[in-house]
Amino acid sequence: MRVGTQSWFVALPDSPTGGDMLSHLQLRADQVITHPSGRPWLLGRWRAEQLTLARAGNTLLAVIGRSSASPAELEAHARKVRGLADLAAAARSLPGSYHLAASLDGTGYLRGTASGSRRCYYATIDGVTVGADRARTLAWLLDAEVDVRQLAARLAYPVLPYPLSGRAMFRGVHAVAAEAAVVLERDGGHRTPRWWRPPPVHRALDAGAAALRAALHEAVTLRTRPGEVVGADLSGGMDSTSICFLAARAGARPATATLHWSAPGNEDRAYADHAAGHLPGIERLAFPAGLPGLLDGLRDRHDPADEPMGVVRDRAQQRAIAGLMVAQGATCRLTGHGGDYLVLPHVLYVHGLLRRRPLAALRHLEGLRARGRWSLGASVHLLGDRGTYSDWLTAASAQLRGTATAPAFSSTPGAWGERFRLPPWADAAAATMVGDLVRSAAAGATPLSDDRGKHAWIHQIQEAGRGARILAHVAGPTGLETDSPFCDDAVVDACLSVRPEHARDPWSYKPLLAKAMEGIIPPRIANRRTKDHCTEEWFTGLRAHRRDLMDWAEDSRLVAAGIVDGSELRRAVASPHILTGGFTQLDNTLGAEEWLRDLAAHPVPAYLTRADH
């Protein structure tokens, strides 16, 4: 079985460590790598091919995950490292998706990916700060309780703003921002310097597409071997179809899965069939029926991820598909997850475009208004806004409940990102907690970029990375490692280097990806202008499992935590047609409820269990 999604590690500083913590870790760890001093540095569990280690004098570098780095290449990088500032440059030259860990003269260093598909966390235990790739590992070491404030924030829909969206869910456990690293000092202290910044915007469409093509090709090639069967999702959409064709070009044999959604006029099946006709030799799995439905298995409990992210509504379905892919000989599964967020800049790009190229901005605005049904007043207000990121967060903290903005403005995004609200069943205590969190964030808020369009684009990329991380965790028990090549750093940098008005055109669909895949995917796929959904299956699942959901509402962990009004939640579950904020309005709440139930059933993370225990 592939155990990549079941791996874990903890990074320790080169200093005396509390005996209890060390003994707990050593009982669970299969591997230990030491600092040059002989003290433990990395403890955990990973496959041999998942970790590449190099040493040069008192410098140790470890790449944990998917990387092209050979031991000799990594050693060459280690010889060039003179201090922490050299690590970022060393890592950015290595394609892939991985954690980078280092020990430099006893100082520890740990960082994940810019997209957040691999995250880092830290906690101070017995006066010593330690790092880890999983929040639950540190929560287990601390015996930490869930932070109810963060739980209340996860009720917000459709998505929380940066930096609230990436915070850890346990008291005493801290998430390292995706763009930052954690430095573990020898005295037990720590700091979190920024290692990643967005690349300069300098590429037009053709050059940007060439860069994206190269980065995606390398990302897929890293995950495949000639002749190897690779699971892949052939949905009919441009993102997953691109991954399927790139895998085939790398010499892999895709075992593809296509779901037939029931909405009238759904075009995914026709596009998937067309793509399959251009992929000779694939093992095709198509599912018009026979799979578990959405929300099947709600009564089953599973080892939870580090955080909730909507109810895992297709868990049973995806496990069935993974089992069939394994039966076909697949050793891993590649998804197109994240493509939407990577290749399409956030619509706020038009704000900066107006200041650079006013006529082009007005033309783009005309198309965005038509597609998004923005009112003229809302559009003028959005483009003319000059408030800071802190101003926006502060204003949002007073608009968490109800409809504080005029209806004419409701279809437009907020000044710095998506508008976010608490659902009607969030009680006054939840509103107070989340309002305090937002105002506290606003007090020291620094956006991901001074350009609000770039900030919103990076934030949506980090949300894609968060989803990729949870998808990988959920897939762990299937034995089929799930990976999202779009979330690799090189792909992120390639996309962000393109002028946003070239990467997003209101009159075409994903022009950057279509150009990048020119000559690789069929023209009919590249020229597709539509995107389908499974909303009907979602509401069918709600109806089919209403009894289970009502049981959840009657015995809600969120109600017990004091952040949800039980009667309002029961009303929403019984009558989902009353939802006014789309399915995420309820989805996020059900996800938080499911996560709490799973956490109670699995207080010790399953990945920490050893076969000999």
C-alpha positions as a printed Julia matrix, in Angstrom:
613×3 Matrix{Float64}:
   0.0    0.0     0.0
   1.14   3.53   -0.69
   1.48   5.19    2.7
   2.35   8.71    1.62
  -0.88  10.09    3.01
  -0.35   8.14    6.24
   3.15   9.46    6.84
   3.99  11.95    9.57
   6.96  13.62   11.17
   7.97  15.95   13.99
  11.0   18.26   13.81
  12.91  18.93   17.04
  15.46  21.65   17.75
  19.03  20.75   18.65
  18.44  21.28   22.36
  17.52  19.2    25.38
  13.92  18.03   24.91
  11.38  17.07   27.54
  11.71  13.39   28.32
   7.98  12.66   28.23
   7.52  14.21   24.8
  10.51  12.42   23.35
   9.48   9.06   24.76
   5.93   9.47   23.41
   7.29  10.22   19.95
   9.84   7.41   19.98
   7.12   4.9    20.85
   5.17   5.92   17.72
   7.99   6.67   15.28
   9.5    4.15   12.88
  12.37   6.4    11.78
  14.67   8.84   13.55
  17.24  11.17   11.97
  19.6   13.02   14.28
  21.23  16.44   14.29
  25.03  16.41   13.83
  25.15  16.62   17.63
  23.43  13.24   17.91
  20.18  14.65   19.32
  16.92  13.64   17.56
  15.97  15.93   14.69
  13.23  14.23   12.62
  11.04  11.51   14.06
   8.1    9.89   12.32
   7.03   7.49    9.6
   7.63   7.76    5.88
   8.48   5.6     2.89
  12.15   5.44    1.95
  11.5    7.14   -1.4
   9.62   9.95    0.29
  12.66  11.41    2.03
  15.9   12.59    0.45
  18.68  13.51    2.89
  21.95  15.35    2.34
  24.74  16.52    4.63
  27.52  19.05    4.16
  29.52  19.77    7.31
  27.06  20.8    10.02
  24.27  21.4     7.52
  21.55  18.8     7.01
  18.83  19.12    4.37
  15.83  16.84    4.06
  13.19  16.93    1.33
  10.07  15.04    2.43
   7.49  14.37   -0.27
   7.49  14.55   -4.07
  10.7   15.97   -5.5
  13.11  15.57   -8.38
  16.06  15.98   -6.0
  18.67  13.22   -5.93
  20.92  12.88   -2.86
  23.85  14.25   -4.9
  21.84  17.26   -6.11
  20.58  17.99   -2.61
  24.12  17.7    -1.25
  25.27  20.28   -3.8
  22.57  22.62   -2.48
  23.58  21.89    1.12
  27.18  22.92    0.38
  25.95  26.32   -0.81
  23.91  27.04    2.32
  25.59  29.55    4.59
  22.51  30.65    6.52
  18.74  30.5     6.64
  18.4   33.05    3.84
  20.0   30.58    1.42
  17.37  27.9     2.03
  14.57  29.57    0.11
  16.68  29.86   -3.04
  17.87  26.27   -2.7
  14.35  24.93   -2.4
  12.74  26.96   -5.19
  15.04  25.31   -7.72
  13.65  21.87   -6.83
  10.31  21.08   -8.5
   7.71  19.05   -6.67
   5.52  19.09   -3.59
   7.36  18.58   -0.35
   8.37  19.8     3.07
  11.89  21.17    3.37
  13.59  20.57    6.71
  17.07  21.75    7.64
  19.49  21.67   10.56
  22.05  24.48   10.31
  24.63  24.43   13.09
  21.86  23.26   15.41
  19.15  25.68   14.27
  16.11  23.9    12.85
  14.1   25.04    9.84
  10.83  23.73    8.4
   8.53  24.91    5.64
   5.83  23.5     3.37
   4.49  24.65    0.0
   3.35  28.09   -1.13
  -0.1   26.73   -1.98
  -0.48  25.17    1.47
  -0.92  21.67    0.05
   1.77  20.81    2.59
   1.56  22.79    5.82
   3.67  23.17    8.92
   2.55  23.59   12.53
   4.37  24.3    15.76
   3.74  24.14   19.49
   5.77  24.9    22.58
   6.02  21.87   24.84
   7.92  22.03   28.15
   9.52  25.28   27.02
  10.74  23.92   23.68
   9.12  24.75   20.32
   8.77  21.8    17.97
   7.44  21.63   14.41
   5.31  19.05   12.61
   3.54  18.38    9.33
   0.23  17.64   11.09
  -1.61  19.72   13.67
  -3.16  16.65   15.25
   0.25  15.22   16.13
   1.02  18.28   18.25
  -2.51  18.33   19.68
  -2.01  14.71   20.76
   1.32  15.56   22.4
  -0.29  18.5    24.22
  -3.58  16.74   24.93
  -5.03  19.94   23.51
  -8.7   20.83   23.3
 -10.44  22.17   20.22
 -10.37  25.97   20.08
 -14.07  26.86   20.03
 -13.32  30.27   18.5
 -11.74  28.67   15.46
 -14.61  26.18   15.29
 -17.12  29.04   15.22
 -15.13  30.72   12.45
 -15.4   27.58   10.29
 -19.17  28.04   10.17
 -18.65  31.1     7.97
 -19.4   30.75    4.26
 -18.36  30.62    1.54
 -14.77  30.99    2.81
 -12.88  32.78    5.55
 -10.41  35.52    4.59
  -6.65  35.35    5.02
  -5.15  34.83    7.59
  -8.15  33.34    9.45
  -8.7   30.56    6.92
  -5.43  28.82    7.7
  -5.32  28.8    11.48
  -4.99  25.65   13.58
  -8.04  24.22   15.32
  -6.42  23.29   18.66
  -5.43  25.39   21.65
  -1.67  25.72   21.87
  -1.1   24.57   18.28
  -0.17  27.2    15.69
  -0.27  26.98   11.91
   2.63  28.4     9.96
   1.4   30.56    7.09
   1.9   28.86    3.74
   4.3   31.57    2.67
   6.34  31.31    5.91
   8.71  28.84    7.57
   9.22  28.05   11.24
  12.74  28.37   12.64
  13.44  26.28   15.75
  16.09  27.96   17.85
  18.53  26.05   20.06
  17.26  27.92   23.11
  13.77  26.49   22.57
  12.36  29.64   20.95
  11.09  30.1    17.42
  10.31  32.6    14.67
   8.35  32.43   11.44
  10.14  34.28    8.6
   8.54  34.57    5.19
  10.23  32.36    2.56
   7.92  32.82   -0.44
   6.74  35.89   -2.29
   4.79  35.95   -5.54
   6.93  36.21   -8.66
   7.03  39.45  -10.64
   4.23  39.8   -13.16
   5.99  39.97  -16.5
   4.61  37.37  -18.87
   2.06  37.77  -21.64
  -0.21  34.86  -22.55
   2.14  32.94  -24.87
   5.15  33.06  -22.53
   2.99  32.36  -19.5
   1.35  29.39  -21.19
   4.75  27.95  -22.08
   5.88  28.27  -18.46
   2.68  26.66  -17.18
   2.95  23.83  -19.7
   6.51  23.05  -18.6
   5.67  23.24  -14.89
   2.58  21.03  -15.18
   4.4   18.52  -17.36
   7.18  18.23  -14.79
   4.69  17.99  -11.91
   2.9   15.07  -13.56
   6.11  13.37  -14.68
   7.38  13.43  -11.08
   4.36  11.36  -10.08
   4.42   8.78  -12.86
   6.66   6.14  -14.37
   6.52   4.73  -17.89
   4.2    1.73  -18.04
   2.77   2.39  -14.57
  -1.0    2.42  -14.12
  -2.07   5.76  -12.65
  -5.56   6.59  -11.45
  -6.92   9.84  -12.9
 -10.2   11.71  -12.94
 -11.54  12.22  -16.46
 -14.44  14.48  -15.57
 -14.72  16.24  -18.91
 -13.43  19.48  -17.42
 -10.26  21.11  -18.69
  -8.25  20.66  -15.47
  -8.62  16.91  -14.96
  -8.47  16.23  -18.7
  -5.13  18.06  -18.9
  -3.72  15.87  -16.14
  -4.91  12.7   -17.91
  -3.22  13.67  -21.18
  -0.01  14.74  -19.48
   0.13  11.42  -17.61
  -0.3    9.56  -20.89
   2.45  11.66  -22.51
   4.73  10.73  -19.59
   4.24   7.08  -20.52
   1.82   6.15  -17.75
  -1.34   4.12  -18.38
  -4.26   6.15  -16.96
  -7.12   4.32  -15.28
  -9.71   7.06  -15.56
 -12.97   7.67  -13.69
 -15.92   9.57  -15.14
 -19.08  10.32  -13.16
 -22.36  10.97  -14.94
 -24.18  13.79  -13.18
 -27.93  13.91  -13.52
 -28.61  17.62  -14.1
 -30.47  18.27  -17.37
 -28.09  19.6   -19.98
 -24.98  18.44  -18.11
 -22.18  18.26  -20.67
 -19.38  16.64  -18.66
 -20.11  13.14  -19.96
 -19.97  14.18  -23.62
 -16.68  16.0   -23.16
 -15.21  13.08  -21.17
 -16.24  10.64  -23.9
 -14.64  12.86  -26.52
 -11.39  13.09  -24.52
 -11.32   9.32  -23.95
 -11.49   8.81  -27.7
  -8.13  10.58  -27.96
  -6.5    8.51  -25.19
  -5.89   5.04  -26.67
  -5.02   2.29  -24.23
  -6.58   3.85  -21.14
  -8.46   1.75  -18.6
 -11.75   3.58  -18.44
 -14.19   3.48  -15.51
 -17.5    5.24  -16.2
 -20.23   5.43  -13.6
 -23.76   6.19  -14.74
 -25.0    4.33  -11.64
 -23.95   1.75   -9.08
 -21.82   3.97   -6.87
 -22.71   5.09   -3.33
 -24.6    8.39   -3.36
 -23.49  11.69   -1.89
 -23.65  11.71    1.93
 -23.77   7.9     2.12
 -22.05   6.59    5.25
 -22.82   9.52    7.55
 -23.07   7.14   10.5
 -19.54   5.83    9.93
 -16.72   7.52   11.8
 -13.32   8.22   10.25
  -9.93   9.5    11.33
 -10.35  13.28   10.94
  -8.06  15.65    9.1
  -6.34  18.56   10.85
  -9.36  20.76   10.18
 -12.89  20.63    8.8
 -13.61  21.75    5.26
 -17.21  21.07    4.42
 -18.84  17.69    4.96
 -16.98  14.92    3.12
 -20.08  14.21    1.09
 -18.52  11.87   -1.47
 -16.28   9.81    0.84
 -18.1    6.51    0.21
 -18.23   7.23   -3.5
 -14.55   8.06   -3.79
 -13.53   5.0    -1.77
 -15.47   2.8    -4.18
 -13.76   4.45   -7.16
 -10.34   4.13   -5.52
 -10.95   0.42   -4.93
 -11.73  -0.1    -8.61
  -8.62   1.87   -9.62
  -6.48  -0.3    -7.34
  -8.04  -3.39   -8.94
  -6.84  -2.0   -12.29
  -3.3   -1.83  -10.85
  -3.15   1.9   -10.06
  -0.42   2.93   -7.63
  -1.53   6.55   -7.18
  -4.34   8.86   -8.26
  -3.87  12.26   -9.88
  -6.6   14.89   -9.71
  -7.21  18.2   -11.43
  -8.06  19.76   -8.07
  -6.91  23.35   -7.8
  -6.9   24.12  -11.51
  -9.82  26.53  -11.29
  -8.08  28.59   -8.62
  -4.6   28.49  -10.19
  -5.25  29.36  -13.81
  -8.06  31.89  -13.28
  -7.16  35.12  -11.44
  -9.74  36.44   -9.02
 -12.11  38.95  -10.63
 -10.6   41.7    -8.48
  -7.74  41.88  -10.98
  -9.86  44.5   -12.73
  -9.25  46.89   -9.8
  -5.52  47.08  -10.5
  -6.03  46.92  -14.25
  -8.08  50.11  -14.1
  -5.08  51.96  -12.71
  -2.68  50.54  -15.31
  -4.8   50.28  -18.46
  -8.13  52.07  -17.96
  -9.64  51.27  -21.36
  -8.78  47.58  -21.11
 -10.2   47.53  -17.57
 -13.51  49.0   -18.7
 -13.75  46.39  -21.45
 -13.05  43.57  -18.97
 -15.48  45.09  -16.48
 -18.22  45.02  -19.09
 -17.76  41.27  -19.51
 -17.47  40.59  -15.77
 -20.63  42.58  -15.1
 -22.53  40.58  -17.69
 -21.32  37.2   -16.41
 -21.69  38.06  -12.72
 -24.82  40.21  -13.04
 -23.15  43.06  -11.21
 -25.08  46.28  -10.96
 -23.5   49.46  -12.26
 -23.5   50.99   -8.78
 -21.79  47.98   -7.27
 -19.17  47.97  -10.01
 -18.36  51.66   -9.56
 -18.13  51.2    -5.8
 -15.8   48.2    -6.18
 -13.44  49.89   -8.62
 -13.32  53.15   -6.7
 -12.61  51.6    -3.29
  -9.26  52.69   -1.84
  -9.58  51.19    1.64
  -6.8   49.11    3.17
  -7.02  45.41    3.85
  -7.37  46.22    7.54
 -10.29  48.53    6.74
 -12.03  45.77    4.81
 -11.63  43.19    7.59
 -12.83  45.68   10.22
 -15.95  46.46    8.2
 -16.58  42.74    7.6
 -16.49  42.03   11.34
 -19.64  44.13   11.73
 -21.45  42.36    8.88
 -21.24  38.72    9.92
 -24.96  38.24   10.42
 -27.89  39.3     8.29
 -27.59  41.27    5.08
 -25.74  44.41    6.06
 -25.04  45.41    2.46
 -27.6   46.57   -0.06
 -29.01  43.86   -2.36
 -27.51  45.59   -5.41
 -24.03  44.92   -4.05
 -24.6   41.3    -3.01
 -23.42  39.68   -6.27
 -20.09  41.52   -6.37
 -17.05  40.38   -4.39
 -15.82  42.33   -1.41
 -13.17  44.98   -1.82
 -10.32  42.52   -1.03
 -11.95  39.12   -1.54
 -15.12  37.11   -1.17
 -17.75  38.43    1.21
 -18.26  36.05    4.12
 -21.14  35.55    6.54
 -22.22  33.35    9.4
 -25.3   31.2     8.73
 -28.63  32.0    10.45
 -28.18  29.12   12.93
 -24.89  30.51   14.3
 -25.82  31.98   17.67
 -24.82  35.27   19.26
 -21.83  33.7    21.02
 -20.44  32.5    17.68
 -20.93  35.95   16.15
 -19.05  37.54   19.07
 -16.17  35.07   18.83
 -15.78  35.38   15.09
 -16.14  39.16   15.2
 -13.34  39.32   17.77
 -11.13  37.08   15.63
 -11.71  39.2    12.51
 -11.05  42.48   14.36
  -7.92  41.02   15.94
  -6.68  39.93   12.51
  -7.5   43.36   11.09
  -5.36  45.09   13.71
  -2.15  43.65   12.28
  -3.32  42.5     8.88
  -0.85  42.49    6.02
  -2.3   41.31    2.71
  -0.6   38.66    0.61
   0.05  41.4    -1.96
  -0.49  45.15   -2.09
  -2.47  44.58   -5.28
  -5.88  43.39   -4.13
  -6.42  41.27   -7.22
  -3.12  39.46   -6.65
  -3.93  39.1    -2.94
  -7.28  37.49   -3.75
  -5.67  35.23   -6.37
  -3.04  33.96   -3.9
  -5.69  33.43   -1.24
  -7.81  31.31   -3.55
  -4.68  29.32   -4.48
  -4.04  28.67   -0.79
  -7.65  27.53   -0.42
  -6.99  25.08   -3.26
  -3.93  23.84   -1.38
  -5.98  23.41    1.78
  -8.48  21.31   -0.15
  -5.7   19.22   -1.72
  -4.28  18.49    1.71
  -7.63  17.31    3.05
  -8.32  15.25   -0.09
  -5.0   13.49    0.41
  -5.84  12.72    4.03
  -9.32  11.43    3.24
  -7.88   9.15    0.55
  -5.33   7.64    2.95
  -7.37   4.65    4.12
  -8.13   3.66    0.51
  -4.5    2.7     0.0
  -4.38   4.85   -3.14
  -2.31   7.98   -2.64
  -4.11  11.02   -4.06
  -2.1   13.93   -5.41
  -2.89  17.34   -6.95
  -0.15  18.47   -9.4
  -1.75  21.89   -9.92
  -0.77  22.8    -6.35
   2.99  22.45   -6.86
   5.04  25.6    -6.22
   6.42  25.72   -9.77
   2.87  25.66  -11.17
   1.81  28.39   -8.74
   4.74  30.59   -9.76
   4.1   30.01  -13.46
   0.47  31.13  -13.13
   1.14  34.15  -10.93
   3.81  35.46  -13.3
   1.19  36.0   -16.04
  -0.54  39.34  -16.44
  -3.98  38.7   -14.98
  -5.84  40.34  -17.86
  -4.21  37.73  -20.12
  -4.95  34.8   -17.8
  -8.62  35.74  -17.41
 -10.84  36.89  -20.22
 -14.57  37.39  -19.58
 -15.28  36.18  -23.15
 -13.33  32.91  -22.97
 -12.83  30.14  -20.4
  -9.41  29.49  -18.87
  -7.39  31.03  -21.71
  -4.09  30.41  -19.9
  -4.63  26.67  -19.48
  -6.17  26.32  -22.95
  -3.07  27.9   -24.49
  -0.72  25.84  -22.3
  -2.41  22.6   -23.37
  -2.55  23.49  -27.05
  -1.57  20.41  -29.04
  -1.94  18.18  -25.96
  -5.67  18.07  -25.26
  -8.29  17.96  -28.05
  -9.33  21.4   -29.36
 -12.93  20.71  -28.38
 -11.87  20.43  -24.72
  -9.63  23.51  -24.9
 -12.47  25.53  -26.42
 -15.06  24.49  -23.84
 -16.89  27.46  -22.31
 -19.05  25.74  -19.66
 -18.59  24.18  -16.24
 -21.03  21.66  -14.76
 -21.89  20.75  -11.17
 -23.42  18.07   -8.97
 -25.91  20.28   -7.13
 -28.8   17.92   -7.86
 -26.88  14.99   -6.32
 -26.13  17.13   -3.27
 -29.81  17.88   -2.63
 -30.72  14.27   -3.4
 -28.26  13.23   -0.72
 -29.78  15.67    1.73
 -33.23  14.2     1.11
 -32.02  10.59    1.25
 -30.18  11.12    4.54
 -32.5   13.59    6.2
 -33.08  11.2     9.11
 -29.34  10.88    9.79
 -28.88  14.64    9.51
 -31.81  15.29   11.83
 -30.17  12.93   14.34
 -27.03  15.01   14.05
 -29.03  18.19   14.63
 -30.83  16.69   17.63
 -27.55  15.7    19.23
 -25.31  18.36   17.75
 -21.73  18.76   18.99
 -21.84  22.33   17.69
 -24.89  23.08   19.82
 -23.13  21.52   22.8
 -20.13  23.78   22.11
 -22.45  26.79   22.45
 -22.04  28.23   18.96
 -25.15  26.97   17.11
 -28.87  27.39   17.74
 -30.27  23.87   17.67
 -33.79  24.77   16.56
 -32.5   26.85   13.64
 -30.15  24.07   12.58
 -32.96  21.49   12.67
 -35.09  23.81   10.53
 -32.35  24.14    7.91
 -31.71  20.39    7.78
 -35.42  19.65    7.48
 -35.95  22.3     4.81
 -32.72  22.81    2.82
 -34.68  24.73    0.17
 -34.73  27.7     2.56
 -30.96  28.16    2.22
 -30.09  31.59    0.82
 -26.31  31.27    0.68
 -25.89  28.24   -1.56
 -25.0   24.75   -0.44
 -21.8   25.94    1.31
 -24.02  27.71    3.84
 -24.99  24.3     5.24
 -22.01  22.34    3.93
 -19.49  24.13    6.17
 -21.66  23.56    9.25
 -22.14  19.87    8.5
 -18.4   19.58    7.91
 -17.64  21.04   11.33
 -20.21  18.72   12.93
 -18.75  15.69   11.16
 -15.21  16.69   12.16
 -16.14  16.94   15.84
 -17.82  13.53   15.76
 -14.82  11.95   14.04
 -12.47  13.6    16.53
 -14.41  12.16   19.48
 -14.28   8.69   17.9
 -10.54   8.93   17.11
  -8.81  10.88   19.91
  -5.47   9.35   18.89
  -4.68   9.9    15.19
  -4.81   6.64   13.25
  -1.51   7.43   11.52
   0.24   7.32   14.92
  -0.79   3.7    15.44
   2.03   1.22   14.89
   1.49  -2.31   13.63
   3.22  -3.72   16.73
   0.95  -1.8    19.14
